[in-house]
Tab-separated table of C-alpha atoms and ligand atoms in Angstrom:
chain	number	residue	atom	x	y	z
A	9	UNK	CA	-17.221	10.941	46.213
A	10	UNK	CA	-16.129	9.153	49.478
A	11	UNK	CA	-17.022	5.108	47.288
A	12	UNK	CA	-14.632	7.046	44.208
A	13	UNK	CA	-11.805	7.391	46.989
A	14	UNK	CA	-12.385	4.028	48.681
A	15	UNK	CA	-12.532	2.398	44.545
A	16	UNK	CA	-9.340	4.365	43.917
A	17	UNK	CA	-7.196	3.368	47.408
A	18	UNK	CA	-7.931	-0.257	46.191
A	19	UNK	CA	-6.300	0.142	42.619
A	20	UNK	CA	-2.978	-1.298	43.312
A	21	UNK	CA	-0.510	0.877	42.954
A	22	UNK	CA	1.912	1.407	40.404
A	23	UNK	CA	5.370	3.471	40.417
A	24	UNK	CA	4.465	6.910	39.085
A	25	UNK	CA	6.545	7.903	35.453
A	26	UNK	CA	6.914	11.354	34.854
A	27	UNK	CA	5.136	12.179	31.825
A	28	UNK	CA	7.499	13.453	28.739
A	29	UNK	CA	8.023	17.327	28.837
A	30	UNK	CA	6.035	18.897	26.129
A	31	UNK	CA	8.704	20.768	23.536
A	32	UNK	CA	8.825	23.918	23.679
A	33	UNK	CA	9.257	26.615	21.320
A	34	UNK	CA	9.702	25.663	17.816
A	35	UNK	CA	10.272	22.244	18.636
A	36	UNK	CA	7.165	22.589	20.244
A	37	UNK	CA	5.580	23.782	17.380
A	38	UNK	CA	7.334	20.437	15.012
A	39	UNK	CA	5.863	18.165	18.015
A	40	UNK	CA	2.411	19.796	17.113
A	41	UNK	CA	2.313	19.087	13.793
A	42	UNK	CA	3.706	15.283	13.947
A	43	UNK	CA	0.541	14.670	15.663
A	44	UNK	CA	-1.710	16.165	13.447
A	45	UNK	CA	0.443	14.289	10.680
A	46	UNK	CA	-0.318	11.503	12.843
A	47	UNK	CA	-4.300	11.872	13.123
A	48	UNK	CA	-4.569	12.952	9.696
A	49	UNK	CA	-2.406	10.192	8.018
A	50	UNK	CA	-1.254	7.430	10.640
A	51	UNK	CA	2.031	8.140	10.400
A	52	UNK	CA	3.559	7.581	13.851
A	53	UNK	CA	4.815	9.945	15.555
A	54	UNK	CA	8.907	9.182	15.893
A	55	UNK	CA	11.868	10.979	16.056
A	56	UNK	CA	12.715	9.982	12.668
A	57	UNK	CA	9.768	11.915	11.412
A	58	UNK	CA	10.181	15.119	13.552
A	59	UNK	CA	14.275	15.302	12.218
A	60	UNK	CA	12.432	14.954	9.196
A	61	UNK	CA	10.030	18.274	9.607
A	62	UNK	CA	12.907	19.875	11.830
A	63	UNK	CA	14.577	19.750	8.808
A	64	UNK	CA	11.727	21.250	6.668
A	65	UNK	CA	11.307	24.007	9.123
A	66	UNK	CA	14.777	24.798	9.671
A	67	UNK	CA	14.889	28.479	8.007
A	68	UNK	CA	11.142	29.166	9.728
A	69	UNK	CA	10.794	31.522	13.012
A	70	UNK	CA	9.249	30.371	15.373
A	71	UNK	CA	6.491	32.780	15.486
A	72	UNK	CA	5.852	31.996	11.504
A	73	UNK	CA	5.894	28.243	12.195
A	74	UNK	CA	3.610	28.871	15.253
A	75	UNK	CA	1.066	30.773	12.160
A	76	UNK	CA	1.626	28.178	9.639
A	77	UNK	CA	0.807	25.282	12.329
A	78	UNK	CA	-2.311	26.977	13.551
A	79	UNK	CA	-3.792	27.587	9.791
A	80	UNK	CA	-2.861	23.926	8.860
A	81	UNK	CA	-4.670	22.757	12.506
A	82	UNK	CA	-8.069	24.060	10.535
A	83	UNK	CA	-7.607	22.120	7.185
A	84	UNK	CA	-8.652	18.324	6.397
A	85	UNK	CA	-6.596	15.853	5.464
A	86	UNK	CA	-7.686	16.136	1.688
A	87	UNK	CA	-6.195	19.282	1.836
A	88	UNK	CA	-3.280	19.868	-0.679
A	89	UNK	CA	-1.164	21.731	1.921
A	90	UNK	CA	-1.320	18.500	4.292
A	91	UNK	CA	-0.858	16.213	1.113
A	92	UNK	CA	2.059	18.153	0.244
A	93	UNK	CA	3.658	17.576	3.379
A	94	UNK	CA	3.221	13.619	4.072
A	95	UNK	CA	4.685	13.387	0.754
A	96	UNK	CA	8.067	14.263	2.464
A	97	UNK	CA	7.436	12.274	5.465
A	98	UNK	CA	6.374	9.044	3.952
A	99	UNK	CA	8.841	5.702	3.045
A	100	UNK	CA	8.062	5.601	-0.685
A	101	UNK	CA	10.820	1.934	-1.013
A	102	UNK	CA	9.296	-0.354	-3.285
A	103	UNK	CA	10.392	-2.492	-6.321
A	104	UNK	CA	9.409	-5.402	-8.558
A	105	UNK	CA	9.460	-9.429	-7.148
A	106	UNK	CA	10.027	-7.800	-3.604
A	107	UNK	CA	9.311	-10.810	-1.468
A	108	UNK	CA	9.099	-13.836	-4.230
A	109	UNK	CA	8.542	-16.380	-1.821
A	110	UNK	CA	4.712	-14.476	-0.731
A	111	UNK	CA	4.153	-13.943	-4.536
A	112	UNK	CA	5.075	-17.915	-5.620
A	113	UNK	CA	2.543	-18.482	-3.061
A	114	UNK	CA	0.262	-16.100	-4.036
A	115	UNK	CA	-0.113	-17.179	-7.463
A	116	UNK	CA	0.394	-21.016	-6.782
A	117	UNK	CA	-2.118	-20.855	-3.857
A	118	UNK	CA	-4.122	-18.495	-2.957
A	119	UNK	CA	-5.054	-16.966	-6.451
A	120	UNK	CA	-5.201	-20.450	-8.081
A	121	UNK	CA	-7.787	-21.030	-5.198
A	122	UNK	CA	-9.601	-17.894	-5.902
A	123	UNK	CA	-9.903	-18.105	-9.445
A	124	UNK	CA	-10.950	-21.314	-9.424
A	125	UNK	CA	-13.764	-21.219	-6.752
A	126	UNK	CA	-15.042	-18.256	-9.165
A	127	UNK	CA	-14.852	-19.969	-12.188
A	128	UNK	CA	-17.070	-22.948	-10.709
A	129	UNK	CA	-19.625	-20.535	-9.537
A	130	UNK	CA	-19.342	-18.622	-12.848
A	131	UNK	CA	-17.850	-15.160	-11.785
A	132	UNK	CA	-15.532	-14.318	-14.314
A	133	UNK	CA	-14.500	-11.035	-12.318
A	134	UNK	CA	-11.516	-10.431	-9.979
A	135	UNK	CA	-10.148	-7.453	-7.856
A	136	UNK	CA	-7.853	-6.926	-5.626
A	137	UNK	CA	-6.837	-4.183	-3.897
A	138	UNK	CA	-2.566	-3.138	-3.524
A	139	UNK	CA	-2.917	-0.386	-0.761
A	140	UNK	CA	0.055	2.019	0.018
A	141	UNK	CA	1.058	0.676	-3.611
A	142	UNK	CA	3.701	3.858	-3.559
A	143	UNK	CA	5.106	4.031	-7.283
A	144	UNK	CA	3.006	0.803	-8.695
A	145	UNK	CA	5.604	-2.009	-8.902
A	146	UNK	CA	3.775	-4.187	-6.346
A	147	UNK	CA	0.495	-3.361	-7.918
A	148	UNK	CA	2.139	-4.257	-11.576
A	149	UNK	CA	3.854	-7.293	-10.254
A	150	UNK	CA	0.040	-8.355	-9.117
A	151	UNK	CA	-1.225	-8.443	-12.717
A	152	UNK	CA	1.353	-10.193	-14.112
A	153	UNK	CA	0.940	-12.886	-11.334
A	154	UNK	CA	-2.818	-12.874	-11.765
A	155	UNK	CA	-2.120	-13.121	-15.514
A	156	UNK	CA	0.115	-16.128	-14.853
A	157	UNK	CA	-2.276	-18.129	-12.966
A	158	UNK	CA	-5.284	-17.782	-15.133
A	159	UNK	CA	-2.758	-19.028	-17.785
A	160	UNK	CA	-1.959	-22.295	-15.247
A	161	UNK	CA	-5.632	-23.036	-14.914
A	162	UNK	CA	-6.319	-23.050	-19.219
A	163	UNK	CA	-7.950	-19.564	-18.737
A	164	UNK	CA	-5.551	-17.249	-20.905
A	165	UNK	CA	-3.419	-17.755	-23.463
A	166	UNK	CA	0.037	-16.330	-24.569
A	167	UNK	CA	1.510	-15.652	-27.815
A	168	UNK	CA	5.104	-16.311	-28.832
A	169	UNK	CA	5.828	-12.904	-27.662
A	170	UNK	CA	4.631	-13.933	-24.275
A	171	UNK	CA	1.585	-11.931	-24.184
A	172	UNK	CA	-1.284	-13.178	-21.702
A	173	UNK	CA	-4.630	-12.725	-22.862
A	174	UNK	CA	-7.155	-13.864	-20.546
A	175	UNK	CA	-10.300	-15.812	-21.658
A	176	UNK	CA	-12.728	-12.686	-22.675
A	177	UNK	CA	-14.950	-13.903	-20.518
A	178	UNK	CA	-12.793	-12.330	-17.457
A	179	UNK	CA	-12.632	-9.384	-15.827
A	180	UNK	CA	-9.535	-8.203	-14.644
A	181	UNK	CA	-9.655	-5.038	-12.181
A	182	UNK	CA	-6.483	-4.221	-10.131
A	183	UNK	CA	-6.242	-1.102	-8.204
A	184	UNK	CA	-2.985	0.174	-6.305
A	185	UNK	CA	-4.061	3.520	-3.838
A	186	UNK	CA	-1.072	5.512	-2.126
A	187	UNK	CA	-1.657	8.853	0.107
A	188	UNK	CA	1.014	10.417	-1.973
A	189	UNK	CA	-0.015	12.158	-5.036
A	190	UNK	CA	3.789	12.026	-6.096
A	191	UNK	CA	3.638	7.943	-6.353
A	192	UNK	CA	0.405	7.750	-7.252
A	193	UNK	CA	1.275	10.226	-10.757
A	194	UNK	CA	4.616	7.678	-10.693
A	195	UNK	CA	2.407	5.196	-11.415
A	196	UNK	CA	0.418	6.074	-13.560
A	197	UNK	CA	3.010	7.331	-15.907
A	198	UNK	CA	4.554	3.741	-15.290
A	199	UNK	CA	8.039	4.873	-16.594
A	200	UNK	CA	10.892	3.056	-14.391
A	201	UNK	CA	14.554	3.504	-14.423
A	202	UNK	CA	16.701	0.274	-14.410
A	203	UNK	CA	19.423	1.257	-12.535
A	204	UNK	CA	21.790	-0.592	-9.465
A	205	UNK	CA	19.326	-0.508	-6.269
A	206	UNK	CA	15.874	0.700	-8.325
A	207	UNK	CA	12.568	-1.015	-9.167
A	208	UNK	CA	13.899	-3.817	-11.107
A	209	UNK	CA	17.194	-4.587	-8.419
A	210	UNK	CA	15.480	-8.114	-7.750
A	211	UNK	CA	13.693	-8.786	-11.568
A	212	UNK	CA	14.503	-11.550	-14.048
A	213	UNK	CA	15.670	-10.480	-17.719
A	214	UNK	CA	12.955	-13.301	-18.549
A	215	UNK	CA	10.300	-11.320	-16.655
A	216	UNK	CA	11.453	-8.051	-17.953
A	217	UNK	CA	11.035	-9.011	-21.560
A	218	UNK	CA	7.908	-10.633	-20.886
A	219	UNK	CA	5.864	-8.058	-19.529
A	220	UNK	CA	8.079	-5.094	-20.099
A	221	UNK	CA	8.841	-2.536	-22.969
A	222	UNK	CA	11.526	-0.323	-23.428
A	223	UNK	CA	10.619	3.459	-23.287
A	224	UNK	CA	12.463	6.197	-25.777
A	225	UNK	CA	10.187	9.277	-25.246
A	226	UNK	CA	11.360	9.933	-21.353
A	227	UNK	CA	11.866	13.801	-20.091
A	228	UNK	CA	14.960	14.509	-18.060
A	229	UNK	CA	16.107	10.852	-18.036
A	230	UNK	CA	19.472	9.881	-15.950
A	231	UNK	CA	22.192	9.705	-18.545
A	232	UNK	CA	23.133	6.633	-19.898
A	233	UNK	CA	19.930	4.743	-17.449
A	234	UNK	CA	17.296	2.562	-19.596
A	235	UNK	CA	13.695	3.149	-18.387
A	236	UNK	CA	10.990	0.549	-19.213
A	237	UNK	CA	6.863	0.378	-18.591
A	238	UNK	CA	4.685	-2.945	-18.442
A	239	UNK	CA	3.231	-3.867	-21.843
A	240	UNK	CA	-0.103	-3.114	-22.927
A	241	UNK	CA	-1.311	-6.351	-21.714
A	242	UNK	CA	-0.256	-5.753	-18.361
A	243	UNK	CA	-1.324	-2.297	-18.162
A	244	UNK	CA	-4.891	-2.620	-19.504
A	245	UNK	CA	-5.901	-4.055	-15.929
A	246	UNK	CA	-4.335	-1.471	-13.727
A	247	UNK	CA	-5.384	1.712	-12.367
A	248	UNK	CA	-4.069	3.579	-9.870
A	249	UNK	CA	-5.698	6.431	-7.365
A	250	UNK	CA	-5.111	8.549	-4.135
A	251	UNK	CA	-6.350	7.332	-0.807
A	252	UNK	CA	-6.039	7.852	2.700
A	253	UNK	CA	-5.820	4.798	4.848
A	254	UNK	CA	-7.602	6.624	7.203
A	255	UNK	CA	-10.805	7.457	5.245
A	256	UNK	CA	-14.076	5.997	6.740
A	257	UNK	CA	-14.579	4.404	3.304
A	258	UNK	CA	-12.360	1.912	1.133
A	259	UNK	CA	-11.911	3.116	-2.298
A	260	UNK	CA	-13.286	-0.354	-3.299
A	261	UNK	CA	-15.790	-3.098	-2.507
A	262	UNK	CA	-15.939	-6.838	-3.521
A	263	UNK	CA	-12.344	-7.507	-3.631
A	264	UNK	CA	-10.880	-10.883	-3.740
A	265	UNK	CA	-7.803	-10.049	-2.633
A	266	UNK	CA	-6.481	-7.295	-0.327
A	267	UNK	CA	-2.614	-6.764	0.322
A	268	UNK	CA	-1.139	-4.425	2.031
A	269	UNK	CA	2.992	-4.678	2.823
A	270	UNK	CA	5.517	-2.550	4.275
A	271	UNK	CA	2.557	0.042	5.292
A	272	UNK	CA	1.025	-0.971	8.602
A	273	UNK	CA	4.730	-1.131	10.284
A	274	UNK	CA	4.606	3.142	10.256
A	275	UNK	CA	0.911	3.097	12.367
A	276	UNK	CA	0.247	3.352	15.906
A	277	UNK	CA	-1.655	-0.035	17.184
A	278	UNK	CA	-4.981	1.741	17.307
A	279	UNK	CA	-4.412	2.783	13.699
A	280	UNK	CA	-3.201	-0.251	12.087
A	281	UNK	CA	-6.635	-1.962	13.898
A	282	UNK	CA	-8.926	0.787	12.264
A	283	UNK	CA	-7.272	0.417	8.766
A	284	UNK	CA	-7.751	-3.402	9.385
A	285	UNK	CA	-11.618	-2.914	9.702
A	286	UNK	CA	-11.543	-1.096	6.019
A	287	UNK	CA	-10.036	-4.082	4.572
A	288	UNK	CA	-12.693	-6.150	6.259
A	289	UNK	CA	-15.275	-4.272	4.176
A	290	UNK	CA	-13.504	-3.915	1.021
A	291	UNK	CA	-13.234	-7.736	0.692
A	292	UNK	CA	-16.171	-10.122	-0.263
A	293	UNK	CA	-16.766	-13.090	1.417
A	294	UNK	CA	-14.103	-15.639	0.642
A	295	UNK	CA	-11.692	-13.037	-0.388
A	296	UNK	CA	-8.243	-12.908	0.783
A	297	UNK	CA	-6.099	-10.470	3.134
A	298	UNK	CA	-2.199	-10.478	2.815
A	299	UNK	CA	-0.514	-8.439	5.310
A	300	UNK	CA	3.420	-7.735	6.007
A	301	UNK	CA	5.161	-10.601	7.663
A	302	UNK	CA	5.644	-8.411	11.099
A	303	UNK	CA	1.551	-7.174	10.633
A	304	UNK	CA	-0.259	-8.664	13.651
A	305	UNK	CA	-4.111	-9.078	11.932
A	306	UNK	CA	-6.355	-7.820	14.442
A	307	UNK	CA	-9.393	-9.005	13.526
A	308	UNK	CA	-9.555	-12.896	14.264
A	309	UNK	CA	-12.677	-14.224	13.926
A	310	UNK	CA	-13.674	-13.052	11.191
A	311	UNK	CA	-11.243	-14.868	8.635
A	312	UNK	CA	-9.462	-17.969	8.528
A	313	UNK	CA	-6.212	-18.152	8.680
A	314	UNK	CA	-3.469	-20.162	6.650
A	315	UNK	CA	0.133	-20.287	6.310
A	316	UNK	CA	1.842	-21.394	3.682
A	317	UNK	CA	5.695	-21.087	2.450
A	318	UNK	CA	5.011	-17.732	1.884
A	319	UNK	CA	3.772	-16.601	5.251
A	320	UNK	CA	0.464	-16.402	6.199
A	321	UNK	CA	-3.271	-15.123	4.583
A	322	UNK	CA	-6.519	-14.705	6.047
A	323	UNK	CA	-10.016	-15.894	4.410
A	324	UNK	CA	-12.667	-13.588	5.208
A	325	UNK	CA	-15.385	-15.740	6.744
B	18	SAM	C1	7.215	1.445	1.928
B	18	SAM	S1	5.910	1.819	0.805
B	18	SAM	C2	5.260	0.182	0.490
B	18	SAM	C3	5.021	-0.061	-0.959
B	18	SAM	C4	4.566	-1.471	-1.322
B	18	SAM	N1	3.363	-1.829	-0.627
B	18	SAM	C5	5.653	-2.480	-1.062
B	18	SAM	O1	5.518	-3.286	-0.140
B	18	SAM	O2	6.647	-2.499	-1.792
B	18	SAM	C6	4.673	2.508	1.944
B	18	SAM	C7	3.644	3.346	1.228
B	18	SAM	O3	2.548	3.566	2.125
B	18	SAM	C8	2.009	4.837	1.849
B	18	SAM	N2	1.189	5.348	2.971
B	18	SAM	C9	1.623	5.809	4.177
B	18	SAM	N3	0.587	6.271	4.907
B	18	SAM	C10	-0.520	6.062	4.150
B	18	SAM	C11	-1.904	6.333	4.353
B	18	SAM	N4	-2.355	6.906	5.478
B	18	SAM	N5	-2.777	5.995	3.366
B	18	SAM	C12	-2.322	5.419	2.216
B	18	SAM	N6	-1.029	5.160	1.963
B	18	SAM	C13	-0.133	5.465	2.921
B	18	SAM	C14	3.242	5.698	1.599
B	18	SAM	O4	2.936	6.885	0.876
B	18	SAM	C15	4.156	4.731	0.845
B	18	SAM	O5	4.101	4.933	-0.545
């Protein structure tokens, strides 16, 4: 006891700061939950995302919210009560060529790399991994890049529609994953609206013609909006599933590439390391990480890094 007090009056000290009151009543109740929301899913606890459930839980008493917060305190994650929540709290903004210089560079380096390193050691098979892929254009946008640069290297060919067929020697696997059931049933039903600031605000008419199709058979379109999906070739190497960034497990091993943009930027430090360590085991050896150009990548020495025009990726060593 007497060496803890003599340890402690040598710890230099620092200006006390009063800790934050702890909300009370039912914002006390909102402050709960956002860290649950925050354990469960990452999400970090701001006040953007307790306006958000304030707002939720405006017409709620106190004393039900108080109920409703203890019942939820006992579920997991997986449950759909919880899933139907983050749904609301989550940033869902995504669209097509978001970020061309990082996909130029993608395709022109680091998949051109890739590919080729696997087609000298006679591994026709490539994966990659788009997580927090929200509605699927990233994850679309992938194939068609992937698609490209087997064409480059003399290992697909095209028709004069402008249909890539790789060399059937290849396997093609990419996989988008989003928390959000919503997205995740977006894409999979692959229907998007071209309209002023939506998925294809930033998208060639060369690109869209390519790899896209118009689509007639839509339920409650937007009057007078055209909605298009990627083309069977492009399709036929996507799928798209729920998971939680925070599971112990990846929903895949043996990627080559792993991306993961405009995700990280909601997690807490501690968070963004831990989801860092799954991509770490969903990669092979060799394969590449591509984060968000603010995403610090906590894991050093265990990749390589380079930087190109693009920004920078990270060979797993
Ligand atoms: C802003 S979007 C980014 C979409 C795409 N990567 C892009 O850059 O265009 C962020 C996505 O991350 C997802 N997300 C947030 N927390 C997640 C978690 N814990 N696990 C998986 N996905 C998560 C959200 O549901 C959302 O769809």
């Amino acid at each position: 006891m007497q060496q803890g007090v003599a340890a402690l009056s040598s710890v230099p000290v620092v200006a006390a700061v009063a800790p934050r009151p702890v909300p009370t009543g039912k914002a006390g109740q909102v402050h709960r939950l956002t860290l649950m929301v925050e354990t469960r899913f990452g999400v970090q606890p701001s006040g953007q995302v307790e306006k958000k459930l304030e707002r939720i839980f405006e017409k709620a008493s106190e004393g039900d919210l108080c109920e409703w917060v203890d019942h939820m305190s006992g579920l997991p994650g997986t449950d759909s009560e919880w899933l139907s929540l983050v749904e609301s709290l989550t940033v869902h903004e995504t669209y097509f060529c978001r970020d061309k210089p990082m996909l130029r560079m993608l395709r022109g380096v680091v998949m051109a790399q890739l590919l080729e390193r696997k087609k000298q050691a006679g591994n026709y098979t490539f994966k990659i991994w788009s997580a927090g892929c929200s509605t699927g254009e990233e994850t679309t946008n992938l194939v068609m890049l992937l698609l490209q640069a087997l064409e480059k290297m003399g290992e697909a060919t095209s028709n004069i529609n402008g249909e890539i067929t790789p060399h059937p020697r290849w396997r093609l696997e990419v996989i988008g994953t989003d928390v959000s059931r919503q997205v995740v049933t977006t894409a999979k039903n692959a229907h998007y609206a071209d309209f002023g600031m939506g998925s294809f605000r930033d998208f060639s008419e060369k690109n869209l013609k390519q790899f896209f199709e118009l689509v007639v058979d839509v339920v409650d379109p937007l009057p007078g909006v055209k909605y298009y999906r990627a083309k069977n070739f492009v399709r036929r190497h996507l799928t798209f599933r729920q998971h939680n960034l925070l599971s112990p497990t990846p929903p895949e091993n043996n990627c080559d590439v792993v991306i993961c943009r405009n995700v990280l930027i909601y997690f807490q430090d501690s968070v963004k390391r831990s989801v860092q360590e799954l991509f770490h085991r969903a990669l092979s050896q060799n394969g590449a990480l591509l984060l968000g150009g603010p995403d610090v990548q906590y894991w050093p020495d265990r990749y390589e890094r380079n930087f190109g025009d693009g920004g920078a990726w990270y060979v797993k060593k």
